[in-house]
Short mmCIF file of C-alpha atoms in Angstrom, two decimals:
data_model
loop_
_atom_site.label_atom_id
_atom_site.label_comp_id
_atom_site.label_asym_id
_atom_site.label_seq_id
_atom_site.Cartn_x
_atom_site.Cartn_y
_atom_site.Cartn_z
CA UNK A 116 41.02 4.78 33.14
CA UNK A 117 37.73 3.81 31.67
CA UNK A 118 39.02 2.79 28.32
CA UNK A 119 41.75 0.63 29.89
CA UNK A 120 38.73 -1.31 31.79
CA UNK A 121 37.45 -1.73 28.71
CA UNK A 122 40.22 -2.69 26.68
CA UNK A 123 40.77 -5.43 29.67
CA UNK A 124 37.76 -6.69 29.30
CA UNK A 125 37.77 -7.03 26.19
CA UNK A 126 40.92 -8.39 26.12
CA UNK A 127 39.68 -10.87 28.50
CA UNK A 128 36.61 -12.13 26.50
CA UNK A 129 38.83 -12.59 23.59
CA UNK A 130 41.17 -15.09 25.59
CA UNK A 131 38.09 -17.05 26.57
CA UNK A 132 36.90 -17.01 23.15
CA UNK A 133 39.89 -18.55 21.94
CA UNK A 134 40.15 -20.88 24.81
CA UNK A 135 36.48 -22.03 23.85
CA UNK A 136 37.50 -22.68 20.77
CA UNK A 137 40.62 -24.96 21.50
CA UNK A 138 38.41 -27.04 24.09
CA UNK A 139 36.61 -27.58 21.12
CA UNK A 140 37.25 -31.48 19.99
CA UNK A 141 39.61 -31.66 16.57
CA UNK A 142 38.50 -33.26 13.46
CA UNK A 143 38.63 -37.31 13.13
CA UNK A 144 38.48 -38.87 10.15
CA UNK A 145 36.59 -42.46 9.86
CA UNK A 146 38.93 -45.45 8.95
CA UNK A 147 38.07 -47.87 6.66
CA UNK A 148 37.19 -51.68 7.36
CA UNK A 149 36.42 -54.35 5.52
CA UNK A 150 34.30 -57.44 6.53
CA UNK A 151 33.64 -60.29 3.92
CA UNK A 152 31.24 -62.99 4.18
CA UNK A 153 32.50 -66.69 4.21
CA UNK A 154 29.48 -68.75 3.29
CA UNK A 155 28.90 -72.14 2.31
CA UNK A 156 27.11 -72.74 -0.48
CA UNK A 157 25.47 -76.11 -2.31
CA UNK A 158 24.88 -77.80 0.95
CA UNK A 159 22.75 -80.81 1.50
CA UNK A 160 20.12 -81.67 4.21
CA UNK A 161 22.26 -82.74 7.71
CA UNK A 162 25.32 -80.82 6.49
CA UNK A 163 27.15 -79.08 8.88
CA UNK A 164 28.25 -75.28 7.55
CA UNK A 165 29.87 -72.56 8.62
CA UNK A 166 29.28 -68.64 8.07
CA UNK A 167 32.90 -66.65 8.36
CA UNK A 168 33.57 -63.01 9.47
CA UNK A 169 36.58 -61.97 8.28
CA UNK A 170 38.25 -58.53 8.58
CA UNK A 171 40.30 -57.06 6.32
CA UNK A 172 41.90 -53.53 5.90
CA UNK A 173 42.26 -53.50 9.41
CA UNK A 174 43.60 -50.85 11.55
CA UNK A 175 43.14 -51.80 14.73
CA UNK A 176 39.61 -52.27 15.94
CA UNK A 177 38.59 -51.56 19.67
CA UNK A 178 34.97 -52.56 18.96
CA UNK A 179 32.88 -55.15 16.28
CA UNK A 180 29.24 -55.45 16.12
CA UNK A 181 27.06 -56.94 13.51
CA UNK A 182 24.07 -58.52 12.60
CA UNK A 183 23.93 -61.52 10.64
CA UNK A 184 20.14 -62.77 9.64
CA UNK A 185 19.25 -66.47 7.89
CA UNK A 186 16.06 -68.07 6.80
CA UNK A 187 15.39 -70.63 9.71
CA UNK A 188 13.53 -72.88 7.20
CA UNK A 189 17.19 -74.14 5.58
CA UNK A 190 19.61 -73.21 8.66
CA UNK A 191 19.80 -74.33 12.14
CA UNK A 192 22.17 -72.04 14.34
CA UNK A 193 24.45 -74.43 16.65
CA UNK A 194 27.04 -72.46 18.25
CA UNK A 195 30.50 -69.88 17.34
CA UNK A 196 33.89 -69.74 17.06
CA UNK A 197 36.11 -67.00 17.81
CA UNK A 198 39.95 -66.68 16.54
CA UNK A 199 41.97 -69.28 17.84
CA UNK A 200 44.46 -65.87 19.18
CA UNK A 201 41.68 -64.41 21.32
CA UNK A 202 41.31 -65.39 24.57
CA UNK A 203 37.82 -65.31 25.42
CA UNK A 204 37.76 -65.24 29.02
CA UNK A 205 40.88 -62.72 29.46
CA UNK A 206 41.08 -60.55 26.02
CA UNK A 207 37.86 -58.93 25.65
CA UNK A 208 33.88 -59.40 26.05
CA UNK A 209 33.17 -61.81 23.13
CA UNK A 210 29.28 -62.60 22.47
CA UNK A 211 26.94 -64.04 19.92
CA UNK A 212 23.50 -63.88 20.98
CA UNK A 213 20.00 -65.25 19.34
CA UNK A 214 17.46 -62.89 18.17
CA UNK A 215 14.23 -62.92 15.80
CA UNK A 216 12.16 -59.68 14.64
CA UNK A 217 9.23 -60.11 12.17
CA UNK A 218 9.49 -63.88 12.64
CA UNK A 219 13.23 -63.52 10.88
CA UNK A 220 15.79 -65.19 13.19
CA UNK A 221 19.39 -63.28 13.43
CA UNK A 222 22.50 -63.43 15.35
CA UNK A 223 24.26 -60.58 17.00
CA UNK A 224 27.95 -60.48 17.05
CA UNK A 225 29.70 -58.51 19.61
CA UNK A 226 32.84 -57.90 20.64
CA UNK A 227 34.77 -55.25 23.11
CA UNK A 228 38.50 -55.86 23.07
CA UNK A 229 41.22 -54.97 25.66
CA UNK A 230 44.03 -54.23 23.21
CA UNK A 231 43.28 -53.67 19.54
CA UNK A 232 42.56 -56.68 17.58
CA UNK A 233 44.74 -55.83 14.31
CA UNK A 234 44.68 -58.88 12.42
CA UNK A 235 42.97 -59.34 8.82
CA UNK A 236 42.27 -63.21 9.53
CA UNK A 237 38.51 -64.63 10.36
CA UNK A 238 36.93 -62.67 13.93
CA UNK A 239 34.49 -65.86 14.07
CA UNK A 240 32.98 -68.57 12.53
CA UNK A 241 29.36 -69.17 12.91
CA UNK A 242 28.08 -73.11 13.16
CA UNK A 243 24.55 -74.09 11.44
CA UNK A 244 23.06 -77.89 10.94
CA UNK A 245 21.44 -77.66 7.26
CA UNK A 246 17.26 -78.42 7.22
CA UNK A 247 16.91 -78.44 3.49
CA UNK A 248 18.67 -78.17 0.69
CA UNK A 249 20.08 -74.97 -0.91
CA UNK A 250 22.32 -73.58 -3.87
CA UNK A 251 23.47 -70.14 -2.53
CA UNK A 252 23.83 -69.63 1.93
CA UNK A 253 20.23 -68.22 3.29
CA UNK A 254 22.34 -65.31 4.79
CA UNK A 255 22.54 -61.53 4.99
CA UNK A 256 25.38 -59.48 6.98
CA UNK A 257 24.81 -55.72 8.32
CA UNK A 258 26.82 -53.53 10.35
CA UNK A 259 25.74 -51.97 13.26
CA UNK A 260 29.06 -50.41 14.73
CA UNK A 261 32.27 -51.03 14.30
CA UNK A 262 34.57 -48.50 15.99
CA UNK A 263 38.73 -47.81 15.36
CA UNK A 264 41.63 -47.70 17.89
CA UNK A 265 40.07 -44.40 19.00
CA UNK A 266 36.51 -45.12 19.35
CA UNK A 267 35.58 -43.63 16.44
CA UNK A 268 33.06 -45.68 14.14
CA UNK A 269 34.54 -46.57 11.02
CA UNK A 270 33.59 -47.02 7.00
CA UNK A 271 32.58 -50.89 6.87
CA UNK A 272 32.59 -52.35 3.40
CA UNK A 273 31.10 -55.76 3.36
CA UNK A 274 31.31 -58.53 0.72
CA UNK A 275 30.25 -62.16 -0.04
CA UNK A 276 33.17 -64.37 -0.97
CA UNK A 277 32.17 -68.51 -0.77
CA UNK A 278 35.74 -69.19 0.09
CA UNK A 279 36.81 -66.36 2.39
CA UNK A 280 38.02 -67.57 5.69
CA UNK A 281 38.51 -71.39 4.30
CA UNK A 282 42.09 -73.03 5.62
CA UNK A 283 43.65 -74.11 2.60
CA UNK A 284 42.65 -77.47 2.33
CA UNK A 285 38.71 -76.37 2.62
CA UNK A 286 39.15 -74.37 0.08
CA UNK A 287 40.34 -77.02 -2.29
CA UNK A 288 37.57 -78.93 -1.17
CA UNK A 289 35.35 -76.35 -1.70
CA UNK A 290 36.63 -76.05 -4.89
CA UNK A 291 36.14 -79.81 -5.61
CA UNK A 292 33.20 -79.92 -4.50
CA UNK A 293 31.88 -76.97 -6.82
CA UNK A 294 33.56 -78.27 -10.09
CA UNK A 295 32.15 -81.83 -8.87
CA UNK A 296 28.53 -80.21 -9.12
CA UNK A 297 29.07 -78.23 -12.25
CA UNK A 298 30.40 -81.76 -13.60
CA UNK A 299 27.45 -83.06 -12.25
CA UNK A 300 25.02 -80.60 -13.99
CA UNK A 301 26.82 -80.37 -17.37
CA UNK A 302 26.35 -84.92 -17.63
CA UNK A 303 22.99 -84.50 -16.04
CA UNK A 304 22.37 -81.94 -19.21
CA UNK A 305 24.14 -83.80 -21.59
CA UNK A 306 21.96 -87.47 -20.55
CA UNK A 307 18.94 -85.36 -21.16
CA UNK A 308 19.93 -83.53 -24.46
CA UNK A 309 21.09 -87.18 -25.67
CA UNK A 310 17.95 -88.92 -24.60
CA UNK A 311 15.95 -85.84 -26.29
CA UNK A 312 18.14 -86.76 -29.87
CA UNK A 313 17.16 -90.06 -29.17
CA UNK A 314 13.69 -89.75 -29.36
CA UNK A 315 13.48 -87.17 -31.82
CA UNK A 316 15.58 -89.90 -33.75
CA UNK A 317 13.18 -92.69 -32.67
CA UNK A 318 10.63 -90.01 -33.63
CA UNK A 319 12.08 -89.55 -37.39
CA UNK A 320 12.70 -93.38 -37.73
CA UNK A 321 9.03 -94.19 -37.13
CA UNK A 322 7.52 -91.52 -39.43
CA UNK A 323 10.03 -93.27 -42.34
CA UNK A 324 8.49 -96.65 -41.49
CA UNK A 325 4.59 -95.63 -41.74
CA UNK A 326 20.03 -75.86 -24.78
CA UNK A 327 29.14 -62.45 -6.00
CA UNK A 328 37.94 -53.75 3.72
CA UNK A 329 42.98 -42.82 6.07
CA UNK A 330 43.12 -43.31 8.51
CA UNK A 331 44.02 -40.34 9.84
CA UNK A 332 43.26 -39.29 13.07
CA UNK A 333 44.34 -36.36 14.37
CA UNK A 334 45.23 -36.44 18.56
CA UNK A 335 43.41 -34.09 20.44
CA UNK A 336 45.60 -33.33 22.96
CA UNK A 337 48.67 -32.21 20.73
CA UNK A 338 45.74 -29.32 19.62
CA UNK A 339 44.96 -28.29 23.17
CA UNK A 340 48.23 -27.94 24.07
CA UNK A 341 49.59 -25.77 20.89
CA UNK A 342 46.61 -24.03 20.82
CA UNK A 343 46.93 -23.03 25.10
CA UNK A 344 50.68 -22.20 24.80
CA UNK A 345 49.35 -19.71 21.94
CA UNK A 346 47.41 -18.03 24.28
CA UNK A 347 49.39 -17.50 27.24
CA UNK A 348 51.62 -15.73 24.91
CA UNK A 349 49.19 -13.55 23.19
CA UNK A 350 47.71 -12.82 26.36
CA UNK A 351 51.03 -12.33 28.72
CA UNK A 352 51.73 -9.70 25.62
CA UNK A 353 48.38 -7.84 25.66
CA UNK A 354 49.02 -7.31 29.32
CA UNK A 355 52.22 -6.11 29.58
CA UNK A 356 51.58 -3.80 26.65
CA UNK A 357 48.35 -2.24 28.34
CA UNK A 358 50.59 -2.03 31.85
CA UNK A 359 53.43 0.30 30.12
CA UNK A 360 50.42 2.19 28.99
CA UNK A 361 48.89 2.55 31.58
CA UNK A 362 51.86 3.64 33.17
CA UNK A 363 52.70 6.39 30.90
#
């Protein structure tokens, strides 16, 4: 009688073992984003400029947040605009707010959608008013959490692409507007190198006379319940087997 109390209880802290160990959650696997950088680069004093987000690789986010810093002494911030798809008022919680730490202004991006946004278009465009001029955007992206369709914070990649998140006819301008200033440079270097022949020339002549976004996620629940059925079993059977014992 005594070893059948033991082999119950035994029994029993083995099924709560094992049901320990099904609670227990399954693994997830991170999914990949990617975010590039849209700047806008050789800008003049009083341009207006834009900084895009755009997300690429994209699963299906649930959350975005990011942190985008710029030197205050070039940029002005003047405002945000999110996809022309999202509804700001009905889709999600949607935010850009001002910031500065070590006298470094940034911006941080936020967003908390309702449904999944899946797209691989532009999340938002940021607005500046240019103070002085520059060559290359005073700007620097970082993540701070960006989480999948399950809540689970992903693998961000980011990159810095001058023409990412342009409509086409931007881009072409953009385009232009960079081969316009190479153009620009390359006569503004030949001028010099000719006047520089021309008074080594002029030189010579009077002498004579005196050079730049797996996912696999595995659902919980589909564990639980496998892993419960599995034990009812193995414990209905341990039962009964112990009950014909004990009955012999």
């Amino acid at each position: 009688m005594r070893t059948l109390r033991m082999k119950r209880t035994a029994l029993m802290a083995i099924v709560a073992f094992a049901m320990c160990l099904a609670l227990m959650p399954a693994k997830v696997f991170a999914a990949d984003v990617s975010v590039t950088l849209g700047t806008t680069d050789n800008a003049s004093a009083g341009d207006e400029v834009t900084a895009r987000l755009v997300v690429g690789d994209n699963p299906g986010i649930s959350t975005f947040a990011m942190q985008l810093s710029y030197d205050s002494d070039y940029l002005t911030y003047t405002g945000a605009a999110w996809n022309s798809s999202l509804d700001t008022d009905n889709d999600g919680t949607f935010l850009v707010t001002e910031s500065t730490e070590d006298n470094v202004p940034y911006l941080n991006i936020s967003a908390v959608f309702n449904e999944n946004f899946e797209s691989n278009a532009t999340l938002v465009t940021l607005q500046f008013t240019v103070k002085e001029a520059y060559d290359t955007m005073p700007v620097t992206l970082e993540n701070r959490d960006i989480t999948d369709s399950s809540y689970v914070s992903a693998d961000v990649s980011i990159v810095v692409d001058a023409t990412a998140g342009l409509s086409d006819a931007e881009e072409v301008a953009e385009e232009e507007e960079v081969e316009s200033t190479e153009e620009s440079t390359e006569i503004a270097s030949s001028g010099a190198q000719e006047t520089n022949d021309g008074e080594v020339a002029d030189s010579e002549s009077s002498s004579a006379l005196d050079d730049t976004p797996k996912t696999g996620v595995i659902d919980v629940r589909f564990v639980l319940v496998g892993a419960l059925i599995v034990l009812v079993v193995v414990a209905g059977l341990c039962i009964r087997f112990l009950g014909k014992k004990r009955a012999r």
